Coordinates of C-alpha atoms (C1' of nucleotides) in Angstrom, one line a residue:
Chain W
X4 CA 203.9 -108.3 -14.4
X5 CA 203.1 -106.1 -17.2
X6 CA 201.4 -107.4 -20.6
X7 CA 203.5 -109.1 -22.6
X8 CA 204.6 -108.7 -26.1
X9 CA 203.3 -111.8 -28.6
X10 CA 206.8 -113.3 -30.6
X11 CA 204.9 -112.6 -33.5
X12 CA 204.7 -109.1 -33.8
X13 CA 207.9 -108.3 -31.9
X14 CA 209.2 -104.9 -33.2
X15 CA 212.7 -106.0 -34.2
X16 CA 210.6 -108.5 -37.2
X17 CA 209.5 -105.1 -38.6
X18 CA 212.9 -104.1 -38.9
X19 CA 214.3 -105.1 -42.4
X20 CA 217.8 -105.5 -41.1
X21 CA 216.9 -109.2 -39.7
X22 CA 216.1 -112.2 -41.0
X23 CA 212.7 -113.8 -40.6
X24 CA 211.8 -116.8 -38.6
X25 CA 209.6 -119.3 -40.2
X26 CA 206.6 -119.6 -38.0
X27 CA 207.5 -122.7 -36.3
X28 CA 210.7 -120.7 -35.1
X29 CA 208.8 -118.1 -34.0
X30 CA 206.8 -120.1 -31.9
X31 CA 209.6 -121.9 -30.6
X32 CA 210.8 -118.5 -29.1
X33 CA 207.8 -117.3 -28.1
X34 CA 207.9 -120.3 -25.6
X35 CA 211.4 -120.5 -25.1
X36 CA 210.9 -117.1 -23.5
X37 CA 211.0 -116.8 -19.9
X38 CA 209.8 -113.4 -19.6
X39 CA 209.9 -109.9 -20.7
X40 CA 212.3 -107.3 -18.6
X41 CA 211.4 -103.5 -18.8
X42 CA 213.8 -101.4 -17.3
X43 CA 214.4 -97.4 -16.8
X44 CA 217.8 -95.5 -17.8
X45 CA 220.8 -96.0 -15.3
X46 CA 219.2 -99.4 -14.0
X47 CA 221.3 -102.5 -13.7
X48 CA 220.6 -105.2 -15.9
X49 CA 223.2 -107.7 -15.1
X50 CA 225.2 -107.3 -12.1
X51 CA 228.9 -107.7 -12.2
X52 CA 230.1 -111.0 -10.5
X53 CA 227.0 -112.5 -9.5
X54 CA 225.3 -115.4 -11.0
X55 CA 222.8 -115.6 -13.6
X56 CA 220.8 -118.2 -15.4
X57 CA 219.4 -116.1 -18.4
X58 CA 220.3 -114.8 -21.6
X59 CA 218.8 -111.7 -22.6
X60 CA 217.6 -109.7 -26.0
X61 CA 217.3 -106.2 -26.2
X62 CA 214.3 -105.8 -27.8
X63 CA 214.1 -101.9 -27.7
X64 CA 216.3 -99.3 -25.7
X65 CA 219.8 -99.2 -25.0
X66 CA 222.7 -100.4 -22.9
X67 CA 226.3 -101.5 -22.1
X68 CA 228.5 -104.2 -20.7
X69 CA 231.1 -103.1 -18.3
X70 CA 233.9 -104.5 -16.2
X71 CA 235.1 -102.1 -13.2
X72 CA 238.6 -102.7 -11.2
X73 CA 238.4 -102.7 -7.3
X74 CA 239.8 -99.3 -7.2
X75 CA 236.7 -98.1 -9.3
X76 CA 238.2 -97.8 -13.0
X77 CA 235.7 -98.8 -15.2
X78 CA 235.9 -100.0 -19.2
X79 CA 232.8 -100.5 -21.0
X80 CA 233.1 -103.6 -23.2
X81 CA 230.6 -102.5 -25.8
X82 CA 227.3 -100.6 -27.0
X83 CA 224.0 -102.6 -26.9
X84 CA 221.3 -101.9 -29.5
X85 CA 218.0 -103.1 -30.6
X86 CA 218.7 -106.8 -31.2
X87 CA 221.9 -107.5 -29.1
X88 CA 222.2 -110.5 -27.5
X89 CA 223.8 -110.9 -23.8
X90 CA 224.5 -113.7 -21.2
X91 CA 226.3 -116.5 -23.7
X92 CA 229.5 -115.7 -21.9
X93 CA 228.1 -117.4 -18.6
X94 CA 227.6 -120.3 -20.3
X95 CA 231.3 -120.1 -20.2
X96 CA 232.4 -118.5 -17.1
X97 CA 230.1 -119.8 -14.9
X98 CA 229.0 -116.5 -13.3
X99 CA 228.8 -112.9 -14.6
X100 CA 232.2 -111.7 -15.5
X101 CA 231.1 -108.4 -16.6
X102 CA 227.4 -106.3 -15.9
X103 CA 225.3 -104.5 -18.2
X104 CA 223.5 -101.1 -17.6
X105 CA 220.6 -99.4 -19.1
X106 CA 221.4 -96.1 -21.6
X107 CA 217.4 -95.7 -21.6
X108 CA 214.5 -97.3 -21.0
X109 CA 214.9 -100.3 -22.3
X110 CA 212.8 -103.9 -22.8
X111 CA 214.7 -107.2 -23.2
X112 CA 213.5 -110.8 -23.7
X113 CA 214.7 -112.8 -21.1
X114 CA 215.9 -116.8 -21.9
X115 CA 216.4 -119.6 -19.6
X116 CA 220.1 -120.6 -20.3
X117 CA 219.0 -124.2 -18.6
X118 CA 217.1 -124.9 -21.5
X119 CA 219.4 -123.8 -24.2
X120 CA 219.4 -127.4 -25.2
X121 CA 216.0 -127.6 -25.9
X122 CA 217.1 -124.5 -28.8
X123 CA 220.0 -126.3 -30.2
X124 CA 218.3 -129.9 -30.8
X125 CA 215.3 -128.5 -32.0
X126 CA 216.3 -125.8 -33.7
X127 CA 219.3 -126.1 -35.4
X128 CA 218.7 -123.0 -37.3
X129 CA 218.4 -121.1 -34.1
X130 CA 222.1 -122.3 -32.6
X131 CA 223.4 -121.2 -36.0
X132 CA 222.2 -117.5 -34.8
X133 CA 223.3 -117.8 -31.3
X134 CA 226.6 -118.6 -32.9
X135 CA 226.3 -115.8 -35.6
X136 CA 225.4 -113.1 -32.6
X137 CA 228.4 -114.1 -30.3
X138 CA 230.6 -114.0 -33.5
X139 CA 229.3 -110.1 -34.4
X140 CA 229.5 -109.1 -30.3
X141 CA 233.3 -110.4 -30.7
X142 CA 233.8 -108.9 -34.2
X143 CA 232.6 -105.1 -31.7
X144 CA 235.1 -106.3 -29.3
X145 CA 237.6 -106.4 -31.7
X146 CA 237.4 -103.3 -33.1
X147 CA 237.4 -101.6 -29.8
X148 CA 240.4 -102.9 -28.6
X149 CA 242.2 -102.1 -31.6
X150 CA 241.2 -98.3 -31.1
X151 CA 242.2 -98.6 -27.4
X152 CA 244.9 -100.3 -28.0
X153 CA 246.2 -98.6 -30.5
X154 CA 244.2 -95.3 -32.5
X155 CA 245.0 -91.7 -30.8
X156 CA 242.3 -90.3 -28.6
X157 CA 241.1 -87.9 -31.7
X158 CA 241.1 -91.9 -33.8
X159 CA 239.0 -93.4 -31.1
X160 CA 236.4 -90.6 -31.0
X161 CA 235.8 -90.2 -34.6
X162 CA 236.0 -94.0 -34.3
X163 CA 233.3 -94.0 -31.5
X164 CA 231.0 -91.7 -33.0
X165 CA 231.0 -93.2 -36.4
X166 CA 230.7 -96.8 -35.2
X167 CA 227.8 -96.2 -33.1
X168 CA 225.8 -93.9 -35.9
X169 CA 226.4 -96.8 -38.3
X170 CA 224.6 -99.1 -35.7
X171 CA 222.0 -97.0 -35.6
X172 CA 221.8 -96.3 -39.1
X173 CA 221.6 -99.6 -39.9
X174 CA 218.2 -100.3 -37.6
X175 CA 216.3 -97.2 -39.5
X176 CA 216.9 -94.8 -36.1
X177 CA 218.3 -92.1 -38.5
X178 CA 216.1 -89.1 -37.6
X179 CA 215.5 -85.3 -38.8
X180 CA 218.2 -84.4 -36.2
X181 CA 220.2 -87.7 -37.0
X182 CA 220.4 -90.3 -34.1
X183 CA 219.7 -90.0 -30.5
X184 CA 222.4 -90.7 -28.6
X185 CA 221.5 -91.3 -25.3
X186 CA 225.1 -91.5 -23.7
X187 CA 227.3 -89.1 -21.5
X188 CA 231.4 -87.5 -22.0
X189 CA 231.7 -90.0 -19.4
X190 CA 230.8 -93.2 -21.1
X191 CA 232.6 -92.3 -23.9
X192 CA 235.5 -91.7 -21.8
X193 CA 234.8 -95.5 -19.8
X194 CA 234.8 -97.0 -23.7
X195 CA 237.7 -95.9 -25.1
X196 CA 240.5 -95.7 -22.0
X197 CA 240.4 -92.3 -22.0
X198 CA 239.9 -89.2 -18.8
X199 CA 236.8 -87.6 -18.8
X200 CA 238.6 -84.2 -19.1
X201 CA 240.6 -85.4 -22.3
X202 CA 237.5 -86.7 -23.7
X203 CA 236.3 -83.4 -23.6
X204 CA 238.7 -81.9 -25.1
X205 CA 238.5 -84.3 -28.2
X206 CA 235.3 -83.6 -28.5
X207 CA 236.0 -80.1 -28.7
X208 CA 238.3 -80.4 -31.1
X209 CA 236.3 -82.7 -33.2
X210 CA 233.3 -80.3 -32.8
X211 CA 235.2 -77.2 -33.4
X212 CA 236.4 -78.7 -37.1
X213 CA 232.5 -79.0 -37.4
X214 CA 232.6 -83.0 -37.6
X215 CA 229.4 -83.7 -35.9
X216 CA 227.3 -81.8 -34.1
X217 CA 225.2 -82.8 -30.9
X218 CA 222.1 -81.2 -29.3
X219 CA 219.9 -82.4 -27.3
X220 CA 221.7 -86.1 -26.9
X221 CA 221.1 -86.1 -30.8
X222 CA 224.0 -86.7 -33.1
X223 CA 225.1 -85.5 -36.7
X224 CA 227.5 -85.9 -38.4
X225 CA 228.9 -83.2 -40.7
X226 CA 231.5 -84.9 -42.3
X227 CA 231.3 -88.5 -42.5
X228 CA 233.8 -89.7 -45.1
X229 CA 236.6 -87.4 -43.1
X230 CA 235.6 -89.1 -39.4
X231 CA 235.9 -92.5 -41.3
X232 CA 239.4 -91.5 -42.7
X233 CA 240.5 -90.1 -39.1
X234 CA 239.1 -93.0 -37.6
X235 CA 240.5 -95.0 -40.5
X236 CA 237.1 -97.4 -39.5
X237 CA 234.6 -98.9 -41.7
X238 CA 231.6 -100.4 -40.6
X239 CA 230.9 -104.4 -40.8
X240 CA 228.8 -104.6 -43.7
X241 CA 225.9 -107.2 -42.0
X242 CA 223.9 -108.9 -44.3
X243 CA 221.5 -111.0 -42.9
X244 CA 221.6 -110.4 -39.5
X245 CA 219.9 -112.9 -37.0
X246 CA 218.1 -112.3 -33.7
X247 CA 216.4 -114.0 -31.3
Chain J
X13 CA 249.9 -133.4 -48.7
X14 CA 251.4 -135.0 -46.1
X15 CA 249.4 -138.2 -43.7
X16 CA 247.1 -136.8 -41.7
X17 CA 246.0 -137.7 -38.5
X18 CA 242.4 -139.6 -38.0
X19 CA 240.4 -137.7 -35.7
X20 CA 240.0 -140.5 -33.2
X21 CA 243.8 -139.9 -32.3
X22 CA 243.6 -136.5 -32.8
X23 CA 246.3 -135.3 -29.5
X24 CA 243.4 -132.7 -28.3
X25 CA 241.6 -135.8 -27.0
X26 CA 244.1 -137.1 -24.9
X27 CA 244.0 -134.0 -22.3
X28 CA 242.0 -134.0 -20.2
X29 CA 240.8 -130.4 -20.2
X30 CA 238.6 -131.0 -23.2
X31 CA 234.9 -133.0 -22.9
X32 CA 235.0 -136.0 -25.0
X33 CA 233.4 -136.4 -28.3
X34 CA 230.9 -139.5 -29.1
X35 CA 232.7 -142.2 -31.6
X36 CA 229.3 -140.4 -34.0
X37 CA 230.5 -137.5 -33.4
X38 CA 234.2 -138.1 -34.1
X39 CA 233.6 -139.3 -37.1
X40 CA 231.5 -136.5 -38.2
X41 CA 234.2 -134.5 -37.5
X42 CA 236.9 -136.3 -39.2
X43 CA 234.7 -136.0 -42.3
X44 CA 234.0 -132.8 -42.3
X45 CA 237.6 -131.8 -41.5
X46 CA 238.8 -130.4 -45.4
X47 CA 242.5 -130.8 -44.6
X48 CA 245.2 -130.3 -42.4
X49 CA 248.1 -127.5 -42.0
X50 CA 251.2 -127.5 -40.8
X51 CA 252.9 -124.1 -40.8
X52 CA 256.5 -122.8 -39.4
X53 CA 257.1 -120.5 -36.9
X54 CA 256.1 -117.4 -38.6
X55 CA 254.2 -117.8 -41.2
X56 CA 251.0 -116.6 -41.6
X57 CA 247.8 -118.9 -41.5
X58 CA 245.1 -115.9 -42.5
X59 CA 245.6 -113.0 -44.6
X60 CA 244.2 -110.2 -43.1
X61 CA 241.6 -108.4 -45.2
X62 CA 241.1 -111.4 -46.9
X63 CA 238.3 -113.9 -47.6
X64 CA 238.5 -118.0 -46.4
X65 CA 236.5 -120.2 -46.4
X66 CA 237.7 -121.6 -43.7
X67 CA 237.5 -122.3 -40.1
X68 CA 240.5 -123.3 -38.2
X69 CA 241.1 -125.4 -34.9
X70 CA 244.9 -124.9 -33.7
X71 CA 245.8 -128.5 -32.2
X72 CA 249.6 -128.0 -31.9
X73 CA 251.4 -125.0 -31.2
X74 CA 250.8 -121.2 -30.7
X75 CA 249.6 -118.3 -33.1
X76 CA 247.8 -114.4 -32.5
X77 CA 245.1 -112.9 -33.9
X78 CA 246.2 -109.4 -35.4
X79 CA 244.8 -105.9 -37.1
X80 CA 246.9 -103.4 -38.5
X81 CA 246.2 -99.9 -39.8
X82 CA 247.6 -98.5 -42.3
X83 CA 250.5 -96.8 -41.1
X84 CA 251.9 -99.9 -39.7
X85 CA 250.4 -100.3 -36.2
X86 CA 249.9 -103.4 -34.8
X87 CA 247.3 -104.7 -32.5
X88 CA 247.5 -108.2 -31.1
X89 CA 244.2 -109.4 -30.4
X90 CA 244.5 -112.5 -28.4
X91 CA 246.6 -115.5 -28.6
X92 CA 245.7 -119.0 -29.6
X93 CA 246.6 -122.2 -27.5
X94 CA 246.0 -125.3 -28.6
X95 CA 242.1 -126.2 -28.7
X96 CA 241.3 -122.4 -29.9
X97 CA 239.3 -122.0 -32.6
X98 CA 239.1 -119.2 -35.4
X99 CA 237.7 -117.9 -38.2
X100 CA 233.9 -117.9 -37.3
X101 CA 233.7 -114.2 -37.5
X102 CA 234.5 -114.5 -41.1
X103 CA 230.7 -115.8 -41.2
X104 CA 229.5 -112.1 -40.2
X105 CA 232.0 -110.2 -41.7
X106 CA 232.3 -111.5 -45.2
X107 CA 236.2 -111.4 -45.2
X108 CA 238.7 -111.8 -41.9
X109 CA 238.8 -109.0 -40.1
X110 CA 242.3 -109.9 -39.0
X111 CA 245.5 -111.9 -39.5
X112 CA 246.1 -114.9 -38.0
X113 CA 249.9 -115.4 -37.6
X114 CA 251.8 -118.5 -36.1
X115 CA 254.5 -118.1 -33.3
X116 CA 255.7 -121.6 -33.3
X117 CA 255.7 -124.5 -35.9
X118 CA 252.1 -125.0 -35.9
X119 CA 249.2 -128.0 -36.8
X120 CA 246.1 -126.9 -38.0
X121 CA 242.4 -128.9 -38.9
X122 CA 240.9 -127.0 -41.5
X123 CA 237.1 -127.4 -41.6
X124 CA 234.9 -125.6 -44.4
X125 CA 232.2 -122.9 -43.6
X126 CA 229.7 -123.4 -46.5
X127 CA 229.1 -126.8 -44.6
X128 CA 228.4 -125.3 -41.2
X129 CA 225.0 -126.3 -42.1
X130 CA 225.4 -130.2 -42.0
X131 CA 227.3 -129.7 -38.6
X132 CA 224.6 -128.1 -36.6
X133 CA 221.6 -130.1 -38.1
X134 CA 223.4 -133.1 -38.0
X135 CA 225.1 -132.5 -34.6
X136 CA 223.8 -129.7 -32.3
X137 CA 225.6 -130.6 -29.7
X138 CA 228.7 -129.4 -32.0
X139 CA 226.5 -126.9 -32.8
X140 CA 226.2 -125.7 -29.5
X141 CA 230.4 -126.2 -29.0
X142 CA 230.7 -123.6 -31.4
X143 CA 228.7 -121.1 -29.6
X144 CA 230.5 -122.2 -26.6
X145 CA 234.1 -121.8 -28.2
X146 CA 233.0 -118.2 -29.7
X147 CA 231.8 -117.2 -26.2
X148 CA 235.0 -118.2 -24.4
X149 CA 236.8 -116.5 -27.2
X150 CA 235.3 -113.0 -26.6
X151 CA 236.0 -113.7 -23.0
X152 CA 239.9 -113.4 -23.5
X153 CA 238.9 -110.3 -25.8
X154 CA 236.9 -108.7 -23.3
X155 CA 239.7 -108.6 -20.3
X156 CA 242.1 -107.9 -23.3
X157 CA 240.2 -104.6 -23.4
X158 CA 239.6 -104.1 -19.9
X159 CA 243.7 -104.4 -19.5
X160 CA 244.4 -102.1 -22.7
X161 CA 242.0 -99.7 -21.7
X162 CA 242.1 -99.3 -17.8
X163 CA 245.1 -101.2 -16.3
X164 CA 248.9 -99.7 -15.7
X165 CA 251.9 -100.5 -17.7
X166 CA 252.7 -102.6 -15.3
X167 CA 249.1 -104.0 -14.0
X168 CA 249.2 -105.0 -18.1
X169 CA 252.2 -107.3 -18.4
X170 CA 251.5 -108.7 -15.2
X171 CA 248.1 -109.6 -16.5
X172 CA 249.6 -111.1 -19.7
X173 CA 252.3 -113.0 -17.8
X174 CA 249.7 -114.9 -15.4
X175 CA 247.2 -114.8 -18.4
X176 CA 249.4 -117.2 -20.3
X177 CA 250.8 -118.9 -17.5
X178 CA 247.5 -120.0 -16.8
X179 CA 246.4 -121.2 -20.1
X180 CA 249.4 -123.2 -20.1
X181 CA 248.9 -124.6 -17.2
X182 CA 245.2 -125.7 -17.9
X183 CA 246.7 -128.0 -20.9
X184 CA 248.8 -129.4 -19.1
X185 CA 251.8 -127.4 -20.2
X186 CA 254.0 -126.1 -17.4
X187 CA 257.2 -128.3 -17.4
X188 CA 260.2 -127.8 -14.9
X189 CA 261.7 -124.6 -16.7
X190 CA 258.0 -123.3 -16.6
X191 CA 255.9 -123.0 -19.6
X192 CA 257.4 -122.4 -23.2
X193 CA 256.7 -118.4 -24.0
X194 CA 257.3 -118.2 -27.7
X195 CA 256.7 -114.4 -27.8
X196 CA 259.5 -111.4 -28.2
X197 CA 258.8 -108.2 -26.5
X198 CA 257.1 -106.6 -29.8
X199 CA 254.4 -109.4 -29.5
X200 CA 253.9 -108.3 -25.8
X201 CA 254.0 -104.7 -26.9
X202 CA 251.7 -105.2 -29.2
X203 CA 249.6 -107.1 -27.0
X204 CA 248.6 -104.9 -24.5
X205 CA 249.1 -101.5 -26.4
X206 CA 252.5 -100.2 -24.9
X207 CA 255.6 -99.2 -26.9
X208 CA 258.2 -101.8 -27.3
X209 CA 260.5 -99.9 -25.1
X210 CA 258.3 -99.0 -22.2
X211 CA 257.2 -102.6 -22.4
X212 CA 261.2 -103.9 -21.5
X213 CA 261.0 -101.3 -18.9
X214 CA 258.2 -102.8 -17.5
X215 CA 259.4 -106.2 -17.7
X216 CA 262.6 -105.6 -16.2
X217 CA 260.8 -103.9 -13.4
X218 CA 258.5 -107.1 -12.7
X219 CA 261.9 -108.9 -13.2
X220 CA 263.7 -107.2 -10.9
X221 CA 261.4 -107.6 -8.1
X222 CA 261.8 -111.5 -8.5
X223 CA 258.2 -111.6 -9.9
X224 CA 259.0 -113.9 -12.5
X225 CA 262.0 -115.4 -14.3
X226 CA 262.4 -115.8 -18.5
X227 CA 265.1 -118.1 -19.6
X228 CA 265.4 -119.3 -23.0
X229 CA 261.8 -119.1 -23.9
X230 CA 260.6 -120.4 -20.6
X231 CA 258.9 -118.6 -18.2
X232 CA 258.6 -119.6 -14.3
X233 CA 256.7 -117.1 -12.3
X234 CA 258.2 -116.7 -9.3
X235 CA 255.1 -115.5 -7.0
X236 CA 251.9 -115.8 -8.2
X237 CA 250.1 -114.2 -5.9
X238 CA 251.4 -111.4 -5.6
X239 CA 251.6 -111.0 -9.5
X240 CA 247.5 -111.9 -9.9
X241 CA 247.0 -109.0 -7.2
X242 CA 249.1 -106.5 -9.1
X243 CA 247.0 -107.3 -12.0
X244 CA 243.7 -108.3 -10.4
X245 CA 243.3 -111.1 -12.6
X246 CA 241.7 -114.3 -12.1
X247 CA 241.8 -116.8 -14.8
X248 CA 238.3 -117.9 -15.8
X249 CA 238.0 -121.0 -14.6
X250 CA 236.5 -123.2 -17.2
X251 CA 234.8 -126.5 -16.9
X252 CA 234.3 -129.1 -19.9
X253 CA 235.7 -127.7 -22.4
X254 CA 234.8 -128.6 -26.1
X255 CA 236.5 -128.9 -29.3
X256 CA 235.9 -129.2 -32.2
Chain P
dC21 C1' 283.6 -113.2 -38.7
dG22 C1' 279.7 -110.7 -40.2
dG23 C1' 274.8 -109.5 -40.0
dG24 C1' 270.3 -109.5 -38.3
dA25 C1' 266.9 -110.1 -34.7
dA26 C1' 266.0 -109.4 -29.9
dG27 C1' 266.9 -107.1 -25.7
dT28 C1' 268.6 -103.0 -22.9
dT29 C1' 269.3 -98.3 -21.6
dG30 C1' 269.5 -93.1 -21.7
dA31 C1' 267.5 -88.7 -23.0
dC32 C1' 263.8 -86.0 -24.3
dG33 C1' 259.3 -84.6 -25.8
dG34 C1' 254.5 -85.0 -25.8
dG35 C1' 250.0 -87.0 -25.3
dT36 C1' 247.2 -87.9 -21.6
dC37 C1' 246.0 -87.8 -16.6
dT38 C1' 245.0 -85.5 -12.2
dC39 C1' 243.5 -81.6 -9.6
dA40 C1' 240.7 -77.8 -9.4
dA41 C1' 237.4 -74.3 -10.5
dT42 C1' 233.4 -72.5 -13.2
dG43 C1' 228.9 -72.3 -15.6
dG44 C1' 224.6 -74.3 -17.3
dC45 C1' 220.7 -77.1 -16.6
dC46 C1' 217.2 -79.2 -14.0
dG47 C1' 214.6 -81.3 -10.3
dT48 C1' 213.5 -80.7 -5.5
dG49 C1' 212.0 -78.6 -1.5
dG50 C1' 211.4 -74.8 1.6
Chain B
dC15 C1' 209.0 -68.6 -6.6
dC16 C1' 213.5 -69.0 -5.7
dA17 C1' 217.4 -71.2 -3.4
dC18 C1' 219.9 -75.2 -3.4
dG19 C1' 222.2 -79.3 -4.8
dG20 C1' 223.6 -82.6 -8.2
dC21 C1' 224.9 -84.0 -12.7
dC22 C1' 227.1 -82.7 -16.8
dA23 C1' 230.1 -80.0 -19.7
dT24 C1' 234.1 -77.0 -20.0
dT25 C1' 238.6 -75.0 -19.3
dG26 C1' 243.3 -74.0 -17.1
dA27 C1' 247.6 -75.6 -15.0
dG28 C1' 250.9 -78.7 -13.9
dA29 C1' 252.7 -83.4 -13.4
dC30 C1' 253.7 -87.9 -15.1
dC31 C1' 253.4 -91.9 -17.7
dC32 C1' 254.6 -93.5 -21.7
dG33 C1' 256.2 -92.8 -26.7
dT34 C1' 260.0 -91.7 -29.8
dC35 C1' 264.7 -91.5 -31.2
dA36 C1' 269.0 -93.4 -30.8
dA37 C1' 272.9 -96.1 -29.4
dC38 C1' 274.7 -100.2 -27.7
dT39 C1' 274.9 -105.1 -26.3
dT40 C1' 274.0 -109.9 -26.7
dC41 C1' 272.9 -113.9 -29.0
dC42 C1' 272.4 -116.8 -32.8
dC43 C1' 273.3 -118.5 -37.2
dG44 C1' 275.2 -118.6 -41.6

DNA sequence: CGGGAAGTTGACGGGTCTCAATGGCCGTGG
DNA sequence: CCACGGCCATTGAGACCCGTCAACTTCCCG
């Protein structure tokens, strides 16, 4: 077991994007935590159709949910970031209906989901939150089904690309080069129903009008108001935003 | 106004999918409940791109959850059966990210969100329902996606078919005709991302094979089975369900 | 009896998929 | 030090699933 992070100077307080906790709640968490989870890039985090008790943070890194067919077809679910919350669907389901796999090295906070009722009676506050993040996961959902269900392979790219540097925008990540984007053709092709081949050729296409630009698995994008009228997508505006 | 229905006879209670309240907490809830609506077959219960206030439990009747673009396409997001709750992601979002339209005449409780508050200090176990409800909604969103994104034309309306049968069947729904299907082929088509014509194509293909049978709004499946393995689909099975 | 909504069917075009091959990059091992 | 294999990106060719356009039927209801 490596050293563990204190609740009181996790990183994600720094970030201005979320709300404080008063102290108290802090603490609450702190002991509510089962355990910290570090993890490399590619490793599974949840695995599909088992069982699981806990409910997990990511505290740094990144990941996705996935569901995969028998016949191998897989469609990612969503992006995690720095401050997602995953598990409160077994809770419902009973086991795992979907797994989750590391983009990078990534650290996550794990929760017992047996003692969720210790959070909710004490901590009223802190169910409002767990309510609040299953609502915004849902509110991602949403919007990706609407561009797989419905938006053009060049709408769901733009879409893709825009959504996810907002995300990151949004948790300071901006850089010199503009975000890292730690994903592969292929992932975007799992996310948005598409082939790996046709994917490429969006991209192309995208890249070729001089849209964004990516080296290095870093992302920039040269025209933003255009990708947001192609995508025809604008970005929850979050004010406020919980974590636990 | 018309006379409203006290919470202690509200109809959700008397099925037995749904975990019974405390008399405390019924009551809470019948205070906190703004006002009821009644709608027609049709009408529309949220504007989309709106603002409410509001959060809605359906306790009679069906309804969708909807986004449009601009140029007129149409994404059904999921359907809501009695017990389904909306509206909480309006607490993220700021305004509804989507229309909420009703398929049949419809009975609504309306409860108000600037009071959320009171509910989960007052009653975290309703509190914790919430979270519960959101979870299970993102659930049906989630395979949504995974159909829209990954499965066949024909894996889809299987899916959808069973999907619904299922839900029906867990309120106790499924009369001798089968259970009432108040959707035309558009909602279908818009459901699961298909053209409305390659969606009749489809049907007619699963109805030709004997798969399942739609008389007059009533829909009988005629081996379920074999349909669930064409779509690999397995209901969620859910235990103690909670309302609010 | 007329009109509109829902369902059905044919023809055709196109967006996307599959199969296949190539090149670049990088870590590994001989 | 270089050959090799594996992962990823790229591109061509052809096939097919599904979308679009259009016409027609059925049913219901005024």
């Amino acid at each position: 077991m490596r050293n563990e992070i204190d609740c009181r100077h996790c990183p994600l307080k720094a970030m201005k994007v979320f709300s404080p906790h008063t102290p108290e709640e802090t603490a609450f968490i702190h002991e509510f935590r089962k355990r910290e989870l570090h993890v490399e890039a590619g490793d599974t985090i949840v695995r599909e159709a088992a069982t699981s008790d806990d409910l997990y943070t990511l505290r740094g890194g990144w990941a996705f949910r996935y569901r995969t067919l028998s016949d191998g077809r897989r469609q990612i679910l969503n992006f995690l970031l720095p401050g997602d919350l995953t598990g409160l669907q077994q809770e419902v389901a009973g086991n795992t209906p979907y797994g989750v796999e590391a983009l990078t090295a990534a650290q996550l906070c794990v929760f017992p989901r047996n003692r969720l009722w210790d959070l909710y009676s004490r901590f009223p506050s802190l169910g409002y939150d767990l309510t609040w993040l299953s609502a915004h996961q849902e509110l991602i959902v949403d919007e990706n089904l609407v561009s797989v269900g419905r938006r053009t392979a060049l709408e769901r790219v733009a879409m893709l690309l825009v959504h996810l540097y907002k995300r990151s925008e949004v948790l300071g990540l901006v850089g010199e080069r503009g975000i890292h984007l730690p994903i592969t053709q292929q992932h975007i092709a799992d996310a948005l129903g598409l082939s790996l081949v046709h994917t490429n050729r969006t991209l192309r296409r995208l890249a070729g009008e001089g849209l964004y630009e990516l080296d290095n698995g870093h992302l920039r994008l040269g025209d933003l108001t255009r990708m947001q009228r192609i995508a025809e997508y604008n970005a929850i505006p979050v004010r406020g935003r919980p974590f636990l």
